[in-house]
Coordinates of C-alpha atoms and ligand atoms in Angstrom, one line a residue:
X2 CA 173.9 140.2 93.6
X3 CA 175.1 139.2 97.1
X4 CA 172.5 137.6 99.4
X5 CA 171.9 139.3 102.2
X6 CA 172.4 137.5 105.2
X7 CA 170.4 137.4 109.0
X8 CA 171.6 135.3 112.0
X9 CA 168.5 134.8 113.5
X10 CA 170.0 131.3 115.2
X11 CA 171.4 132.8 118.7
X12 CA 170.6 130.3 120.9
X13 CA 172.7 127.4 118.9
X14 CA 175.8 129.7 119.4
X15 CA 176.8 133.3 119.3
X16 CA 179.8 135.6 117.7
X17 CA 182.5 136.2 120.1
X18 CA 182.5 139.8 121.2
X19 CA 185.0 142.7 120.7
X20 CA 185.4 143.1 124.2
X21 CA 185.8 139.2 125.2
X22 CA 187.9 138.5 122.0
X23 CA 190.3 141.6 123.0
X24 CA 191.0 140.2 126.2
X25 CA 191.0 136.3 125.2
X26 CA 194.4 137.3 122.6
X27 CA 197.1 138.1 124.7
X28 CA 196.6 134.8 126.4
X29 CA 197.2 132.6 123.0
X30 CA 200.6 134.1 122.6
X31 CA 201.8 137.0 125.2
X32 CA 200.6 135.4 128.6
X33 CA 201.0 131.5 127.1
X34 CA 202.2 130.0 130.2
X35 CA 200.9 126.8 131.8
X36 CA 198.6 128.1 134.9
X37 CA 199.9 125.2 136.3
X38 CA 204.0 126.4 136.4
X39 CA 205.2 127.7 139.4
X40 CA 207.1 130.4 137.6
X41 CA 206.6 133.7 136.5
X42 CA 204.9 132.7 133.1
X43 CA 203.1 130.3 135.3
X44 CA 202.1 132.6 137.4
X45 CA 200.7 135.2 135.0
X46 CA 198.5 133.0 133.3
X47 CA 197.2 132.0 136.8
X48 CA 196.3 135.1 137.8
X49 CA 194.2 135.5 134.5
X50 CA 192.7 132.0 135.3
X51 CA 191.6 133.3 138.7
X52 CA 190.3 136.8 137.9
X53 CA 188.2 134.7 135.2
X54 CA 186.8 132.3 138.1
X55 CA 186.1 135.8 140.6
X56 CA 184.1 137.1 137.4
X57 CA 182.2 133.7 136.9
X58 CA 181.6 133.3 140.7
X59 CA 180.2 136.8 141.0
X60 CA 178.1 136.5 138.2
X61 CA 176.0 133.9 140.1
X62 CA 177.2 135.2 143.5
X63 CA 179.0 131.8 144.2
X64 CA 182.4 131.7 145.6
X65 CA 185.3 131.4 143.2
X66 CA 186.4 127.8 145.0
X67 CA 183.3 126.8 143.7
X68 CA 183.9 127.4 140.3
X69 CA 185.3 124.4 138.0
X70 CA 186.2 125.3 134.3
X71 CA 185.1 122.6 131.6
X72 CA 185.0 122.3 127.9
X73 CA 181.5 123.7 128.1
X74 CA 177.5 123.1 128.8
X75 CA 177.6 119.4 127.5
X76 CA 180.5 117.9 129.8
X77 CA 179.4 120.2 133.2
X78 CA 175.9 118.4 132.6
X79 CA 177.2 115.1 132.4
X80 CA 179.8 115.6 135.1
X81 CA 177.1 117.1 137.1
X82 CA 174.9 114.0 136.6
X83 CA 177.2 111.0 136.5
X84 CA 179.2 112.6 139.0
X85 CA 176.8 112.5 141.6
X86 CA 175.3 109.8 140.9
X87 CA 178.1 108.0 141.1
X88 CA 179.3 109.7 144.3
X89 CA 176.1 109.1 146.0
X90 CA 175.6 105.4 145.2
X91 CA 175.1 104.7 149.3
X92 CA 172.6 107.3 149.3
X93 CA 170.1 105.9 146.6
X94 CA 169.9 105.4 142.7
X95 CA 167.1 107.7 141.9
X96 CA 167.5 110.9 139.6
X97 CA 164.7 113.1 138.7
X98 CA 165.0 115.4 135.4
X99 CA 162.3 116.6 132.8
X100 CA 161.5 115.6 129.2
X101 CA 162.4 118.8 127.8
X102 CA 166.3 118.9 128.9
X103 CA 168.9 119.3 126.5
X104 CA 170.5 116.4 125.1
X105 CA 173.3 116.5 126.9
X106 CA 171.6 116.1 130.4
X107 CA 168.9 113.4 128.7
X108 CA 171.6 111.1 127.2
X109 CA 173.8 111.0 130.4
X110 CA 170.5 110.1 131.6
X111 CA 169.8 107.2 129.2
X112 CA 173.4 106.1 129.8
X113 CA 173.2 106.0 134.1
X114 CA 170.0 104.1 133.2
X115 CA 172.1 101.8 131.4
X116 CA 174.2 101.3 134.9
X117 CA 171.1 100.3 137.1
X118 CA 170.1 103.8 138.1
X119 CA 166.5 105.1 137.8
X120 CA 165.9 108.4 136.3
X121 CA 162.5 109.9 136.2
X122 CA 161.7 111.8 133.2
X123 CA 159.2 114.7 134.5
X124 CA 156.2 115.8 132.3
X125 CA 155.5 119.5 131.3
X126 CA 152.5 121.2 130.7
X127 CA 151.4 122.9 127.5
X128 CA 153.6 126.1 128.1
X129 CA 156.8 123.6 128.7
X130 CA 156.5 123.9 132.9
X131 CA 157.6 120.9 134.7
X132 CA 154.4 119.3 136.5
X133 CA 155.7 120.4 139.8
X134 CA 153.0 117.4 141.3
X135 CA 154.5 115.2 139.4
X136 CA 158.1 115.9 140.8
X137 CA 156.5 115.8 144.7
X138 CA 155.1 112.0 143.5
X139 CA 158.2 110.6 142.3
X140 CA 160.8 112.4 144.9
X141 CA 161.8 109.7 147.6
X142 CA 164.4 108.6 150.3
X143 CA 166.2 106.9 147.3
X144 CA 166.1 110.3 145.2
X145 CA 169.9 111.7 144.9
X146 CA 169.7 114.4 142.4
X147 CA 166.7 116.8 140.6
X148 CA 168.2 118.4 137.2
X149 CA 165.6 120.6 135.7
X150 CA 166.8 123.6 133.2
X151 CA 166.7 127.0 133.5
X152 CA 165.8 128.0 130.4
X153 CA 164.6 125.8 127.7
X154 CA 166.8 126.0 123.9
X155 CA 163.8 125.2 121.8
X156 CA 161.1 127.0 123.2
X157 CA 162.3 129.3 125.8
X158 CA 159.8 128.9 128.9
X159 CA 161.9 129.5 132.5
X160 CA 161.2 126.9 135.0
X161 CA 160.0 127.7 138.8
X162 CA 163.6 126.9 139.8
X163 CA 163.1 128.0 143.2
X164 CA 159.9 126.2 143.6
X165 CA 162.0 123.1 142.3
X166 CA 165.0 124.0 144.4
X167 CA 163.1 124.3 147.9
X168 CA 161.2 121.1 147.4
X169 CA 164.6 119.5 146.8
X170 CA 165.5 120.6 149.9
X171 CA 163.4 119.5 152.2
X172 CA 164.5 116.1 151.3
X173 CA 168.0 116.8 151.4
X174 CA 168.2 116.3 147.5
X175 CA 171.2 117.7 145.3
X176 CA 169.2 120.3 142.8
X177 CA 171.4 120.9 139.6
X178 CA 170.2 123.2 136.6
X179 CA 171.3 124.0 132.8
X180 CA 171.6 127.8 133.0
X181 CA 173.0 127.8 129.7
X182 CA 170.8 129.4 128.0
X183 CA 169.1 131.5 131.2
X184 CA 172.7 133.1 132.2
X185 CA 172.1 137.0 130.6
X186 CA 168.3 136.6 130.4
X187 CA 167.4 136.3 133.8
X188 CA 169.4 136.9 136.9
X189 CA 170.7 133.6 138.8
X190 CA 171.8 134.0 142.4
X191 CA 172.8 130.5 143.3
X192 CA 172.2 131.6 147.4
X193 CA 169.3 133.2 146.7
X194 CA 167.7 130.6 144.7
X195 CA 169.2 128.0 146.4
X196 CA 170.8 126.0 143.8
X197 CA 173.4 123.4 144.6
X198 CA 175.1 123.1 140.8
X199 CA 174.4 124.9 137.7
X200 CA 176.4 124.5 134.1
X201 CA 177.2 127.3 131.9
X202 CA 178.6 127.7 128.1
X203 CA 180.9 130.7 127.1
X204 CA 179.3 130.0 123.0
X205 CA 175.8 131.1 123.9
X206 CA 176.6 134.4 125.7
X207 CA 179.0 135.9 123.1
X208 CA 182.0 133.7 124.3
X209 CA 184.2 131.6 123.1
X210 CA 183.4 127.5 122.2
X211 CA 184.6 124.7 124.0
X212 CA 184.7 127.1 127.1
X213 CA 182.2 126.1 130.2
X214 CA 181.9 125.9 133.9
X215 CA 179.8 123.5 136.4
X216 CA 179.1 125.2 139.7
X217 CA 179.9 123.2 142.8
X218 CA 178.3 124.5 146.1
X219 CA 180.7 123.9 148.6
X220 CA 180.2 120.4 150.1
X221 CA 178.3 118.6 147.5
X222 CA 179.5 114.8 147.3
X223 CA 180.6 114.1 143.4
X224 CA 183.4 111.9 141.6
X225 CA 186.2 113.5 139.6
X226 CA 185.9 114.1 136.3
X227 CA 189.5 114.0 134.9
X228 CA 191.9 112.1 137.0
X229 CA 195.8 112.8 135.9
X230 CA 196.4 116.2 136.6
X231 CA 196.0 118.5 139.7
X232 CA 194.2 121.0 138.1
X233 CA 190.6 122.6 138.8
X234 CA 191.8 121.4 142.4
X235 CA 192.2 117.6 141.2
X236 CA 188.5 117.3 140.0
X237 CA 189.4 117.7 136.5
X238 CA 192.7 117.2 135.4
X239 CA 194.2 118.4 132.2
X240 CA 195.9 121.6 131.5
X241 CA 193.4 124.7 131.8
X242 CA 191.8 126.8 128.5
X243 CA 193.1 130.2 129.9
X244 CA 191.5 131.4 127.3
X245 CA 188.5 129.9 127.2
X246 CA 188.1 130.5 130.8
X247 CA 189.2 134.1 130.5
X248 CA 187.0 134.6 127.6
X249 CA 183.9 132.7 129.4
X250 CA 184.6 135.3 132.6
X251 CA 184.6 138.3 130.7
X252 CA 181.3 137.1 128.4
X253 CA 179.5 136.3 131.4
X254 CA 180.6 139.6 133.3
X255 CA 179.0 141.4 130.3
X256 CA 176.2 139.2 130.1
X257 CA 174.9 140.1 133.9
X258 CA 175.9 143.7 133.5
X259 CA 173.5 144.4 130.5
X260 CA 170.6 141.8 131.4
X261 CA 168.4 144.5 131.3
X262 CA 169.3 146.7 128.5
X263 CA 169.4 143.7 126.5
X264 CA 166.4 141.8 127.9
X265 CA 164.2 144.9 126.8
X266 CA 165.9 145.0 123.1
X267 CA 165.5 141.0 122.7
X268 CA 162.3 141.3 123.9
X269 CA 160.6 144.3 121.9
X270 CA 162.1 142.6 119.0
X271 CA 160.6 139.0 119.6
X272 CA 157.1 141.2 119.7
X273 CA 157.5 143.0 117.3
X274 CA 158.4 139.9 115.2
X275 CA 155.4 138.0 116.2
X276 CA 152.8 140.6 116.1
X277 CA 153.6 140.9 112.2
X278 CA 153.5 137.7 111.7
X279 CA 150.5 137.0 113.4
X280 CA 149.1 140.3 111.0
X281 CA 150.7 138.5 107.9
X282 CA 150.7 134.8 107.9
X283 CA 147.8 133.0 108.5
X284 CA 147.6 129.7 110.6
X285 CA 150.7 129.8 112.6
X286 CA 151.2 129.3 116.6
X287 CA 153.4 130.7 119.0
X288 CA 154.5 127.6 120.9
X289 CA 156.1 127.5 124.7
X290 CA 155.4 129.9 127.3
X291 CA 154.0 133.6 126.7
X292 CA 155.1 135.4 129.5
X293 CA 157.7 133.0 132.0
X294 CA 160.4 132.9 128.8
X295 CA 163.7 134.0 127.2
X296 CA 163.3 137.1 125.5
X297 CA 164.9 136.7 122.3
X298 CA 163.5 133.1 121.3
X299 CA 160.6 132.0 119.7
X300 CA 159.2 129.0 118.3
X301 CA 156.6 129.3 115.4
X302 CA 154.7 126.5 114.0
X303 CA 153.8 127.0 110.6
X304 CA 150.6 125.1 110.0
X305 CA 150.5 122.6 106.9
X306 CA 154.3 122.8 105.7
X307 CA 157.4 121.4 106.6
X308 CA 160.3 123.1 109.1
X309 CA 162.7 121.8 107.3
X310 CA 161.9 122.8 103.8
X311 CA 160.9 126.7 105.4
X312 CA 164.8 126.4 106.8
X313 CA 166.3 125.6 103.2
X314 CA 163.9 128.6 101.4
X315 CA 165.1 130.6 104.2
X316 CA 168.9 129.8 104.0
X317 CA 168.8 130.8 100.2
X318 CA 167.8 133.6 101.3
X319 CA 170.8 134.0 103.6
X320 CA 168.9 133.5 106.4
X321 CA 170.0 131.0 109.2
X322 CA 167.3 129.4 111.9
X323 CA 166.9 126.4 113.2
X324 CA 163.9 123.5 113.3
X325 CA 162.1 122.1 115.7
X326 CA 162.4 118.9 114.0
X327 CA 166.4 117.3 113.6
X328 CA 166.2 115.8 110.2
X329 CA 168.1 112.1 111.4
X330 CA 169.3 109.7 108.6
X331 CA 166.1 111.1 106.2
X332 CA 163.5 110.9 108.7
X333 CA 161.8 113.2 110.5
X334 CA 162.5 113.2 113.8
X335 CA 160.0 115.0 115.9
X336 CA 161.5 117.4 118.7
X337 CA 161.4 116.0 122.2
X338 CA 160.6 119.2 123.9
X339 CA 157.6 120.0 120.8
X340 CA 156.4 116.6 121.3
X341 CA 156.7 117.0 125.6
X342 CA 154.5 120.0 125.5
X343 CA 151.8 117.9 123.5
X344 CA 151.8 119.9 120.4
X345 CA 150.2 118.4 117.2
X346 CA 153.3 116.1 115.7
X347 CA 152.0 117.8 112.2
X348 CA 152.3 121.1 113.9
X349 CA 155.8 120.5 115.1
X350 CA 157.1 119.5 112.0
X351 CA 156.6 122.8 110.6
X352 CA 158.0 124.1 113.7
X353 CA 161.1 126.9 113.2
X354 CA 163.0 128.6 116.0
X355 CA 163.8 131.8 115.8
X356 CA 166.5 133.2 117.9
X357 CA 166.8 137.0 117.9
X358 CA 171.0 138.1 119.2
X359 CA 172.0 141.7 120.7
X360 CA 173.1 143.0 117.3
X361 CA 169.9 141.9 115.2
X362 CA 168.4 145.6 114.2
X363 CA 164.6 145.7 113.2
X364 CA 165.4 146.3 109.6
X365 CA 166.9 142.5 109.5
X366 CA 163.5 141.7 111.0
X367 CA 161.8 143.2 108.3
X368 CA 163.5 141.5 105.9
X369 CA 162.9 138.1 107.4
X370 CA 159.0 139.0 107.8
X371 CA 159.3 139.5 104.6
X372 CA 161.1 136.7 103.1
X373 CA 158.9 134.5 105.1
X374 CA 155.5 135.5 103.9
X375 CA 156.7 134.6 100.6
X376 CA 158.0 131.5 101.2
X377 CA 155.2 130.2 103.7
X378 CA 152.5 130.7 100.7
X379 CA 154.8 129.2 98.1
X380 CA 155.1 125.8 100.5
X381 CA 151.6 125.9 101.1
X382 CA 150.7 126.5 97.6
X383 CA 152.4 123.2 96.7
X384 CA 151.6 121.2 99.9
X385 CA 149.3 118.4 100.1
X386 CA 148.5 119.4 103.3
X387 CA 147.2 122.5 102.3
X388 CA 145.0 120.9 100.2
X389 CA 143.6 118.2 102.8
X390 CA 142.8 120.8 105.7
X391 CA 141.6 123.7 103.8
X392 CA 137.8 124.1 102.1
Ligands
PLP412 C1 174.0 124.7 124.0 C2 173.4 124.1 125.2 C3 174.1 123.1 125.9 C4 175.4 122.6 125.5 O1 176.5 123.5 125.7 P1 177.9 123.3 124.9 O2 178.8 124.4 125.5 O3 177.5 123.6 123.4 O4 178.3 122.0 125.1 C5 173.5 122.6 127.1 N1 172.3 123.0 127.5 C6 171.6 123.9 126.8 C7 170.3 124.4 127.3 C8 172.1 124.5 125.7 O5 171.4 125.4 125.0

């Protein structure tokens, strides 16, 4: 009998849509020419390259000069980061982020600590918001650059970015966010919220991998990131992913035009979900922020068993999710973001993320309710735990 199988793991990465895959193709072997080339061939593949920068631009009503196309969310946050840090040196050393960023903004971070800069690592609260008093304590002449997500991967609480963003301001500090996973959940208007950079991935939105951007208002002071090539006007060289770009511009297009069809579905879903399991599985907890959050994430701890071994029972069941803990060289690694928001370490072990995607239907929900409740009392039959904490 086949297994039937559930992605329930859309915020580590999502299919490529019909409609971005059908207009990334021609571009691999039709339209194949260097963007670069002043010829005809050239030429066509440039005009691609620019009608995917209008659509990424207009998406967060930036200009398209502003636009620079990378290999994705992990290389616009550290270009973002060491960039202007680096660019900024006269200015001060001092970079303020939070505990719960993505890796790829807390390692750059560990790494321009490495260099003799000082980076700030902001606390959140219970829900996962940054302590906003916090941030006004730390920020000083010597502060260059706030980073502080969007949208948090693990647990899905949305920051006050404009809160963030105007107390930036009146110190004349650069404010940079991960929109990676925010972009198609809640709508970013770089003017409006007054956000100087902002990275985006193509892979979360129903784009392709390997395709990104890092917004650049106009004026900001950062470093290259690719010398050796004119391209992305000389900031980072190396001959363009048309495709990636072109399948990023269309992705995010359709991500802002259906924010709220798909924000409702995600969302009534994620309710849904939680309200049976909250009827069906007794001691679990809903972690991260109830209301200020993505609508198709949530993180569930599972009292008394381990994520881990709930994410194999699951996957032999065909169903794919994701833990809040990062099993590292056999030991348990707690999550930074779990651990950030003060949760029990014992609660976050048995921490799994599920992330619910524009094609899940409620009868794949079912079936994972299902599947759960079984395998949740067959752990918790056989865990020590279990038989420590309950009379
Ligand atoms: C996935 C993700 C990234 C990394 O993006 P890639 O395109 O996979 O490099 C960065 N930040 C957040 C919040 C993410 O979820």
């Amino acid at each position: 009998m086949a297994i039937r199988k559930v992605y329930l793991d859309n915020a580590a990465t999502t299919y490529v849509s019909n409609e971005v895959l059908t207009e990334m193709l021609p571009v691999f072997n039709t339209v194949y020419g260097n963007s670069s080339s002043l010829h005809g061939f050239g030429r066509e593949a440039g005009a691609l390259l620019e009608k995917a920068r209008e659509r990424v631009a207009k998406a967060i009503n930036a200009d398209p000069s502003e636009i620079y196309f990378t290999s994705g969310g992990t290389e616009a946050n550290n270009w973002a980061l060491k960039g202007v840090a680096n660019a900024n040196k006269a200015k001060g050393n001092k970079i303020i982020t939070s505990q719960i960023e993505h890796h790829s903004v807390l390692e750059t971070c560990k790494h321009l600590e490495s260099k003799g800069f000082k980076v700030v690592y902001l606390p959140v609260d219970e829900t996962g918001l940054v302590s906003i008093a916090d941030l006004l304590h730390h920020l000083d002449d010597k502060t260059v650059m706030i980073s502080v997500m969007a949208a948090n991967n693990e647990i899905g609480t949305i920051q006050n970015l404009q809160t963030i963003a105007k107390i930036a301001h009146e110190k004349g500090v650069i404010f940079h966010t991960d929109a990676v996973q925010a972009i198609g959940a809640i709508s970013i208007d770089v003017k409006q919220m007054d956000i100087d950079m902002l990275s985006l991935s193509g892979h979360k939105i129903y784009g392709p991998k390997g395709a990104g951007a890092l917004y650049i208002k106009k004026g900001i002071k950062i470093d290259n990131l690719i010398i050796g090539g004119n391209q992305e006007r000389g900031k980072r060289g190396g001959t363009v992913n048309v495709a990636g770009a072109v399948g990023l511009g269309k992705a995010i297009e359709i991500a802002v035009r259906d924010i709220s069809i798909n924000s409702k579905k995600l969302k009534t879903m994620r309710e849904y979900f939680v309200s049976e399991i909250t009827k069906e599985i007794s001691d679990i907890q809903i972690n991260g922020h109830l209301i200020q959050r993505l609508p198709g994430l949530v993180n569930v701890s599972f009292h008394f068993i381990e994520g881990e071994s709930l994410l194999l029972l699951l996957d032999l069941n065909g169903i794919g999710v994701s833990t809040g803990s990062a099993c590292s060289s056999g030991t348990l690694e707690q999550s930074h973001v779990l651990k950030a928001t003060g949760l029990d370490p014992e609660f976050a072990q048995g921490s799994i993320r599920f992330s619910f995607g524009k094609s899940t239907t409620k009868d794949e929900v079912d079936y994972v309710i299902d599947v759960l409740k079984k395998q949740v009392k067959k752990l918790r039959d056989i865990s020590p735990l279990t038989a420590k904490k309950s009379k």
